[in-house]
Tab-separated table of C-alpha atoms in Angstrom:
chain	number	residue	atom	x	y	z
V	540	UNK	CA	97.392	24.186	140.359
V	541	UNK	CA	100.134	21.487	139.256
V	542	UNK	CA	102.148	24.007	137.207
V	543	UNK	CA	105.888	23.794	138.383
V	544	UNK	CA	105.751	26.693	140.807
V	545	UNK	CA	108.365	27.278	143.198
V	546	UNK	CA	109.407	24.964	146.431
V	547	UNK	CA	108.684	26.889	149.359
V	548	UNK	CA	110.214	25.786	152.412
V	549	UNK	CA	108.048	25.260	155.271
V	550	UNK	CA	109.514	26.527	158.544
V	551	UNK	CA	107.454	24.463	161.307
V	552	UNK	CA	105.406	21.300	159.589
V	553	UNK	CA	105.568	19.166	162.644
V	554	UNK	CA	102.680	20.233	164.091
V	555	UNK	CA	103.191	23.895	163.663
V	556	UNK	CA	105.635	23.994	166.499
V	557	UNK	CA	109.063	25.188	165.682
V	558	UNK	CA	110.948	23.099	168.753
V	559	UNK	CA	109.243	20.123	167.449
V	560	UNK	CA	110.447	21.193	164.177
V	561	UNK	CA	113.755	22.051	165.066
V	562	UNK	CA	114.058	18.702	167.364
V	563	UNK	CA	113.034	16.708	164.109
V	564	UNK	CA	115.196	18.519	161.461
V	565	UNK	CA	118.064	17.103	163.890
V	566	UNK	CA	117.337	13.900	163.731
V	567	UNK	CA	119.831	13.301	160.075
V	568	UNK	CA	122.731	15.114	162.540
V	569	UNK	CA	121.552	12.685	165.820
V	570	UNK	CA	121.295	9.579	163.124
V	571	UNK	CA	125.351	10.231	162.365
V	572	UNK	CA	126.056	10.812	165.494
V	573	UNK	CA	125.048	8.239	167.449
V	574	UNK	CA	126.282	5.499	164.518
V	575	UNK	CA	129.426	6.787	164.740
V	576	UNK	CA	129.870	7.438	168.456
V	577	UNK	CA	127.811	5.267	170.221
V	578	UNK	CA	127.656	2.480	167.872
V	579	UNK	CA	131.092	2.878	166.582
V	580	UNK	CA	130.016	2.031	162.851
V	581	UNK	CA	132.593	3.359	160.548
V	582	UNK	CA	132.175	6.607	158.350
V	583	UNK	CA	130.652	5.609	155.262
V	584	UNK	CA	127.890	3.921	156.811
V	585	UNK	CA	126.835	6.480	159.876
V	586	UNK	CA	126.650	9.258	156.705
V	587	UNK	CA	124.979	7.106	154.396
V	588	UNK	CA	122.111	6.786	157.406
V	589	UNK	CA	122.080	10.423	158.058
V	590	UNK	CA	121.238	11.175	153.784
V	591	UNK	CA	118.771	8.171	153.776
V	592	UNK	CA	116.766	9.927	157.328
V	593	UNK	CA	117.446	13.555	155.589
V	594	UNK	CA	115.746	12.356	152.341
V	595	UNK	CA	112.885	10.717	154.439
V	596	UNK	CA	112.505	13.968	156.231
V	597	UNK	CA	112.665	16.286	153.717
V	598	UNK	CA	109.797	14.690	151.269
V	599	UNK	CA	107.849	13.131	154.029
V	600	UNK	CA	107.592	16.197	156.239
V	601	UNK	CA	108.932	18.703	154.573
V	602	UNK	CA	106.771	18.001	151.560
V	603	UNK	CA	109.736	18.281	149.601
V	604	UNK	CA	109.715	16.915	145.647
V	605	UNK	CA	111.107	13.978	145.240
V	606	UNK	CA	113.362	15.227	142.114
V	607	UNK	CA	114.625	18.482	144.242
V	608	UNK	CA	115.438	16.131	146.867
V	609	UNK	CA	117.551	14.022	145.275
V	610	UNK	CA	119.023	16.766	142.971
V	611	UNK	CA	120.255	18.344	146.606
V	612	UNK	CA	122.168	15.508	147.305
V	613	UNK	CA	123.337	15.013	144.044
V	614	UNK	CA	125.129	18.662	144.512
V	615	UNK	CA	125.933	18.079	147.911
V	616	UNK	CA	127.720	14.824	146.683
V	617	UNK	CA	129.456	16.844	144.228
V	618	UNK	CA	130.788	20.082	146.076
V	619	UNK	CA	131.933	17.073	148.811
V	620	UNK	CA	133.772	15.245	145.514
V	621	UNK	CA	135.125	18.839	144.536
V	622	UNK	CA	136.774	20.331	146.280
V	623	UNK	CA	136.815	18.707	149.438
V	624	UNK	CA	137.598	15.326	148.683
V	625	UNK	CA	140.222	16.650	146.272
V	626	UNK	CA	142.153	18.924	148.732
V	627	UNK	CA	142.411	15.898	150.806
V	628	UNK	CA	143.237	12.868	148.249
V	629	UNK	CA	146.164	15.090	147.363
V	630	UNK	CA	147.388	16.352	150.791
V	631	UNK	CA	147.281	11.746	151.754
V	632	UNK	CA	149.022	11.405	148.643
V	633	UNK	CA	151.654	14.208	149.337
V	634	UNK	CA	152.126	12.844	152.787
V	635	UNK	CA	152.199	9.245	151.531
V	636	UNK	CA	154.736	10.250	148.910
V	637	UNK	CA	156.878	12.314	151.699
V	638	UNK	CA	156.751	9.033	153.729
V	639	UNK	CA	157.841	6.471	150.937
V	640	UNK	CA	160.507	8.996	149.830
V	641	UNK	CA	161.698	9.263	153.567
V	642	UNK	CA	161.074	12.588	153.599
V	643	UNK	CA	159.030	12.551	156.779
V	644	UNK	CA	161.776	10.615	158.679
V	645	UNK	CA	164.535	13.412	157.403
V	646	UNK	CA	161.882	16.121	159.114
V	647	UNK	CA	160.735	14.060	162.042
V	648	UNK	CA	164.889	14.227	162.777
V	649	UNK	CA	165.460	17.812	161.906
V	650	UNK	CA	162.376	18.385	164.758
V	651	UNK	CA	164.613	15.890	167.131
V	652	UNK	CA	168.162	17.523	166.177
V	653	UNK	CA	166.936	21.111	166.109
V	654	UNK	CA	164.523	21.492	168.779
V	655	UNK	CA	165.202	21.887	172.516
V	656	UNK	CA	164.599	18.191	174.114
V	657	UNK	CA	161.570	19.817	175.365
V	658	UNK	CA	157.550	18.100	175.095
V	659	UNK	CA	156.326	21.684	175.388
V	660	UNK	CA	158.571	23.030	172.926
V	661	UNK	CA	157.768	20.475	170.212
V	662	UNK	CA	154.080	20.602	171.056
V	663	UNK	CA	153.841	24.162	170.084
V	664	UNK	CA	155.978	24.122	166.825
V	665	UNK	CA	154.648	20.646	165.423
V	666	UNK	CA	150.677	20.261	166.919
V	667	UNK	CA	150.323	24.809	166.686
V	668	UNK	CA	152.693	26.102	163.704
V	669	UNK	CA	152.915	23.496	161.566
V	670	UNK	CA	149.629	21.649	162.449
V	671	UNK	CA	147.927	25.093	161.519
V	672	UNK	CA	150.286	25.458	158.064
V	673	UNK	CA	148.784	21.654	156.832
V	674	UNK	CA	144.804	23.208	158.095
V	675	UNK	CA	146.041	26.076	155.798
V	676	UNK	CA	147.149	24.324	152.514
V	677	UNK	CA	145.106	20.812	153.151
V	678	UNK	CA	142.355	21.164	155.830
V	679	UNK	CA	139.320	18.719	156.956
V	680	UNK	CA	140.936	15.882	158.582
V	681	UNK	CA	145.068	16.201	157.112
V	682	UNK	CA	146.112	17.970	159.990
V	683	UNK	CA	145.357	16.084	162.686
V	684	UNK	CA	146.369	12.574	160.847
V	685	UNK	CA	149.651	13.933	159.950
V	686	UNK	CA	150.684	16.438	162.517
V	687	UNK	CA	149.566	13.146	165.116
V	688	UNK	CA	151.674	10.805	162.886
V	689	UNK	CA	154.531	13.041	163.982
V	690	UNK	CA	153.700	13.431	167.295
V	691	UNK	CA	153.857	9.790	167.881
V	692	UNK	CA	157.191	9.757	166.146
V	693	UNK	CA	158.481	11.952	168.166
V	694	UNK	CA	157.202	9.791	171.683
V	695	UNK	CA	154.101	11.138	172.302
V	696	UNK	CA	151.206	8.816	172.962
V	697	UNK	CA	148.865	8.873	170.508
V	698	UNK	CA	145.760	10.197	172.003
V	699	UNK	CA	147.355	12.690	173.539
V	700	UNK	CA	148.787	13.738	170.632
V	701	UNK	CA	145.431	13.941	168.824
V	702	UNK	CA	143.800	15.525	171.989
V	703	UNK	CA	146.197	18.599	171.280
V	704	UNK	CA	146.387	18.544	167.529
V	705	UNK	CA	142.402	19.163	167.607
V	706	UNK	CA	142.985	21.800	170.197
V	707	UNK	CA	145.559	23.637	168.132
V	708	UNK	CA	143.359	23.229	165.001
V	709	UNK	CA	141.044	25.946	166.805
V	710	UNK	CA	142.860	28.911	165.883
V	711	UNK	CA	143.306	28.252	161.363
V	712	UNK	CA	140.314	25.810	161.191
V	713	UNK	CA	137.632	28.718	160.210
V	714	UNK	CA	139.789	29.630	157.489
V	715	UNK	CA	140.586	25.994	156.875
V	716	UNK	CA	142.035	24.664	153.128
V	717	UNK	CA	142.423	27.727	151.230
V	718	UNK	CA	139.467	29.669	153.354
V	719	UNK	CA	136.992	27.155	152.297
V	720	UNK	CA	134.732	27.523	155.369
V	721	UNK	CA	134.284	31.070	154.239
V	722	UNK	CA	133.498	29.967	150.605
V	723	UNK	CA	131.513	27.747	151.743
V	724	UNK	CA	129.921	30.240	154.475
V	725	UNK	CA	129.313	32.921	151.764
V	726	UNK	CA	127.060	30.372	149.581
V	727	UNK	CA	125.030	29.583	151.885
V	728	UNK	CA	124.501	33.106	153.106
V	729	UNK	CA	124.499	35.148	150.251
V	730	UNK	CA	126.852	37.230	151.928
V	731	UNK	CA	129.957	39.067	151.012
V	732	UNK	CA	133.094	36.811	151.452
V	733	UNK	CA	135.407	39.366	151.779
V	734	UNK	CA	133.876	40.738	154.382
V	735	UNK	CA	132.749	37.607	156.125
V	736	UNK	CA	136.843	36.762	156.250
V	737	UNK	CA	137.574	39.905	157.778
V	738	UNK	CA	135.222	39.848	160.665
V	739	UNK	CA	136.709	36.054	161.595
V	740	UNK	CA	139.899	37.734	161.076
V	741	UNK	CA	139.197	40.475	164.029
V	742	UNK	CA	137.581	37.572	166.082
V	743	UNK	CA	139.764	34.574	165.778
V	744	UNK	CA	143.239	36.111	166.866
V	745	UNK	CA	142.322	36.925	169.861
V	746	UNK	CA	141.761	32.842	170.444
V	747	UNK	CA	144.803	32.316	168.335
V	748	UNK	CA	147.222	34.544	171.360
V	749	UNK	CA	145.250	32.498	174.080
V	750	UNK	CA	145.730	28.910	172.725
V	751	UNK	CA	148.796	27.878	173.335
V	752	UNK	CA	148.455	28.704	176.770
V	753	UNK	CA	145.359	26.753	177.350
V	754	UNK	CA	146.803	23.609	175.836
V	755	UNK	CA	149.686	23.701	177.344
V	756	UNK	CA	148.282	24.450	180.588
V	757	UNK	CA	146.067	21.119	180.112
V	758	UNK	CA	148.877	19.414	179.055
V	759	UNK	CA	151.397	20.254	182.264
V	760	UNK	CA	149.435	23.007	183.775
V	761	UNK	CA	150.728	26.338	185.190
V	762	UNK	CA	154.219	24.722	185.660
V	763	UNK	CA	154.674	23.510	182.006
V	764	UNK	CA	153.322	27.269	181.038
V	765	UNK	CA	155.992	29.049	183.641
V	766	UNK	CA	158.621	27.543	181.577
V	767	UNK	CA	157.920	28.415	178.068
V	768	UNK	CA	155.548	31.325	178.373
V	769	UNK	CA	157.964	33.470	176.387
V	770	UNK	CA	157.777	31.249	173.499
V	771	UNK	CA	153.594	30.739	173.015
V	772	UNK	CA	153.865	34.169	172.989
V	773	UNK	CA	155.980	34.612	170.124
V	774	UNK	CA	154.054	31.786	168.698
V	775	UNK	CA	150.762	32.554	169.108
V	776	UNK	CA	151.299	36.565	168.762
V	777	UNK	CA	153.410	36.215	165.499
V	778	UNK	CA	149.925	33.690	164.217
V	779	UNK	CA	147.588	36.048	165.775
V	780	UNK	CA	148.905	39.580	163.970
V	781	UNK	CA	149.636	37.915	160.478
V	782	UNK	CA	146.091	36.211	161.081
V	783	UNK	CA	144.597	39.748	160.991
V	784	UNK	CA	146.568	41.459	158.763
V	785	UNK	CA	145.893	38.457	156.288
V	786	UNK	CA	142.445	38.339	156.713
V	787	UNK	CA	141.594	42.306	156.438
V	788	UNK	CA	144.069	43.377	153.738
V	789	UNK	CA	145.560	40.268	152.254
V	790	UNK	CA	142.833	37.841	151.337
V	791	UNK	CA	140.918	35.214	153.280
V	792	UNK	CA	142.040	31.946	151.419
V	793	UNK	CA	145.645	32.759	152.216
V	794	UNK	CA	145.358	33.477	156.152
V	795	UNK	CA	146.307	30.587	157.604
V	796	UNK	CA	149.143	29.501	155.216
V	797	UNK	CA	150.708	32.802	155.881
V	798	UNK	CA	149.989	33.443	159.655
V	799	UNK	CA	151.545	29.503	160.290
V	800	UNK	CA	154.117	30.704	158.245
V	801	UNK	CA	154.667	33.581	160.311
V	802	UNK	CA	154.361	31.649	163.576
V	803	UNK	CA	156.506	28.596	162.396
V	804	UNK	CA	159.601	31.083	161.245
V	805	UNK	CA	159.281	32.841	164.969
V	806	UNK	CA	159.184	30.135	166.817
V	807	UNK	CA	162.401	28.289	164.978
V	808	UNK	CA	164.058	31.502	165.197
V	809	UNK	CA	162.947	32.195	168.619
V	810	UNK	CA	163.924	28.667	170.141
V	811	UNK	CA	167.423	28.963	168.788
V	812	UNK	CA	167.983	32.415	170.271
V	813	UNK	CA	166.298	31.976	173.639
V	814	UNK	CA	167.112	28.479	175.858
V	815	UNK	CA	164.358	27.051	177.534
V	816	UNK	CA	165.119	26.074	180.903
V	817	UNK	CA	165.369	21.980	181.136
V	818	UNK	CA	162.513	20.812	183.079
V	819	UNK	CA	163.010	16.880	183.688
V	820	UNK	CA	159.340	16.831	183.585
V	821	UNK	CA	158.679	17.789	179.992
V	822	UNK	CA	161.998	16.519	178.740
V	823	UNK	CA	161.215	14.504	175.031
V	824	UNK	CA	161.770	10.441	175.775
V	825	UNK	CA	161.534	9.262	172.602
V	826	UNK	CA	159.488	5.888	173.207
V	827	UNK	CA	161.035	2.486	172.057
V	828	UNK	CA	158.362	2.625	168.445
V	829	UNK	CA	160.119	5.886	167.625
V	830	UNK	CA	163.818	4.392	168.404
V	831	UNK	CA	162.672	1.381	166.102
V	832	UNK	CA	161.786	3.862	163.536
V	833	UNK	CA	165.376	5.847	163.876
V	834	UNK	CA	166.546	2.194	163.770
V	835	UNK	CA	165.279	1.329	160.683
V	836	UNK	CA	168.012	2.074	157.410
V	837	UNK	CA	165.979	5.002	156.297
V	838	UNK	CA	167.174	6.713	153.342
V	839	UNK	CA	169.664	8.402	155.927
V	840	UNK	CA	171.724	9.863	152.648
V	841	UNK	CA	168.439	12.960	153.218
V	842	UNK	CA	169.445	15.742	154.660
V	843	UNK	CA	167.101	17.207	157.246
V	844	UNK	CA	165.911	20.098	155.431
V	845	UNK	CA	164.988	17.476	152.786
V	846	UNK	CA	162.193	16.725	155.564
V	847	UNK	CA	160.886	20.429	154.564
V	848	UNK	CA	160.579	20.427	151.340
V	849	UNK	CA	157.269	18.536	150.427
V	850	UNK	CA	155.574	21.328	153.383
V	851	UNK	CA	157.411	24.746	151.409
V	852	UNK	CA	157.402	23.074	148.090
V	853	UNK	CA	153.221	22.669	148.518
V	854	UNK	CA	152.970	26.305	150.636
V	855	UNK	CA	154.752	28.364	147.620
V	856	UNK	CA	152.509	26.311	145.106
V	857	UNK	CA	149.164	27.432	146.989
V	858	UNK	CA	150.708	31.284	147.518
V	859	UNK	CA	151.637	31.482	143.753
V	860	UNK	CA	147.946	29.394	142.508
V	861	UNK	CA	146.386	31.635	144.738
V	862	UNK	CA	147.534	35.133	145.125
V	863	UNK	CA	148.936	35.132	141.954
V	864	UNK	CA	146.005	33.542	140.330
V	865	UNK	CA	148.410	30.966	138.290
């Protein structure tokens, strides 16, 4: 009858065929795709053309009611608003705030008067440890558009930069902002989150120990790895343990704030106790935009470890919110 009975999914309505199926249920994902790669159309309107196919789809082949349908994107819409959209309006504003304040100058010269004079060096520590510490506390897309931003400050070219900042984000991104992924993971499965964040967190380590090597072996191959080997172990071993011991005894939301933590503190520490051989190479030429930066009369009364402060202030406030359940 026409009582309001349940909405049964069907599993293969295009012509009982579950490629064809498949093939046309990936259509919405093709749709943003191809607006957004191919037809370089910006974000808004490539995902505004993947609901509008999606909606087609679902009522028109999936025999989906019109009300359900729209009720689905209404949520969707909504757990995008909150929390995603949140997470990131406030990390853009923190890093907007850190930029005005000249905050993110002080840092961007603590990284140039601390550091060895090395690309490799400041690879690791900026695009790995702290790269990984912003996926931790701010996720999606903060990240890469900040850890780049300083990357290019520091004379990297930009696409480069944003070539290895993705890389890097391999390692935290399953956990992403405060385990999200996980969260999110667990919804959709039913399963236990707990336990889901504790198998990724006897999986993913073993990626995290391998990374840096891999980037930096694209980045200068085995030469640029010969010289610094020492320290993306320290790096990526330091992220990889805490990773695990986070993720099976700690709690999932926490891993990657405290395993880039972990692998920011050794690799400072470790880079002031060990000297990396100069390699003329790899040496950091900082290019004429970033000397026009340094040029400018920044608030130069900061103090470098000023630079840090927005990153530790924003680490303890998502340890305490969290953990503590403040």
């Amino acid at each position: 009858g026409k009582g309001r009975g349940m909405f049964h999914q069907l599993i293969t309505p295009v012509g009982n065929n579950l490629a064809l199926s498949f093939l046309t249920a990936a259509l919405p994902i093709v749709v943003v795709l191809v607006l957004l790669g191919v037809m370089r159309r910006p974000a808004w309107q490539a995902s505004i053309a993947g609901v509008a196919v999606a909606l087609l789809l679902a009522v028109a082949v999936w025999k989906m009611p019109v009300n359900l349908a729209l009720n689905s994107i209404a949520a969707g819409a909504t757990f995008a608003a909150w929390p995603v959209m949140w997470i990131v309006v406030n990390a853009l504003l923190l890093y907007n705030i850190a930029v005005v304040s000249g905050r993110f100058d002080a840092f961007r010269t603590w990284m140039v008067d601390n550091l060895p004079k090395d690309r490799r060096v400041v690879l690791v520590v900026v695009g790995f440890s702290f790269g990984c510490l912003l996926e931790g506390v701010a996720g999606f897309g903060t990240p890469i558009a900040i850890t780049t931003a300083l990357l290019v400050a520091l004379g990297f070219k930009a696409m480069d930069a944003i070539v290895f900042t993705l890389m890097f984000n391999t390692a935290p991104v399953a956990f992403g902002a405060l385990g999200a992924p996980v969260t999110t993971l667990a919804a959709v499965t039913q399963l236990n989150d707990v336990a889901l964040g504790a198998m990724i967190g006897r999986q993913l380590p073993l990626i995290a120990v391998i990374l840096p090597f891999y980037v930096i072996i694209v980045f200068g191959g085995m030469r640029a790895v010969r010289g610094v080997w020492p320290l993306l172990l320290v790096a990526g071993g330091s992220f990889a343990s805490v990773q695990f011991l986070s993720a099976n005894y700690i709690g999932y939301a926490l891993t990657d704030v405290l395993s880039s933590l972990a692998s920011l503190g050794a690799a400072l520490l470790f880079v002031k106790m060990w000297k990396v051989a100069p390699d003329p190479a790899f040496a950091l030429r900082l290019t004429s935009d970033a000397e026009e930066v340094q040029a400018q009369p920044a608030h130069s009364a900061l103090s470098g470890w000023q630079g840090w402060l927005p990153w530790i202030v924003l680490s303890v406030v998502v340890i305490v919110w969290v953990h503590f359940k403040v």
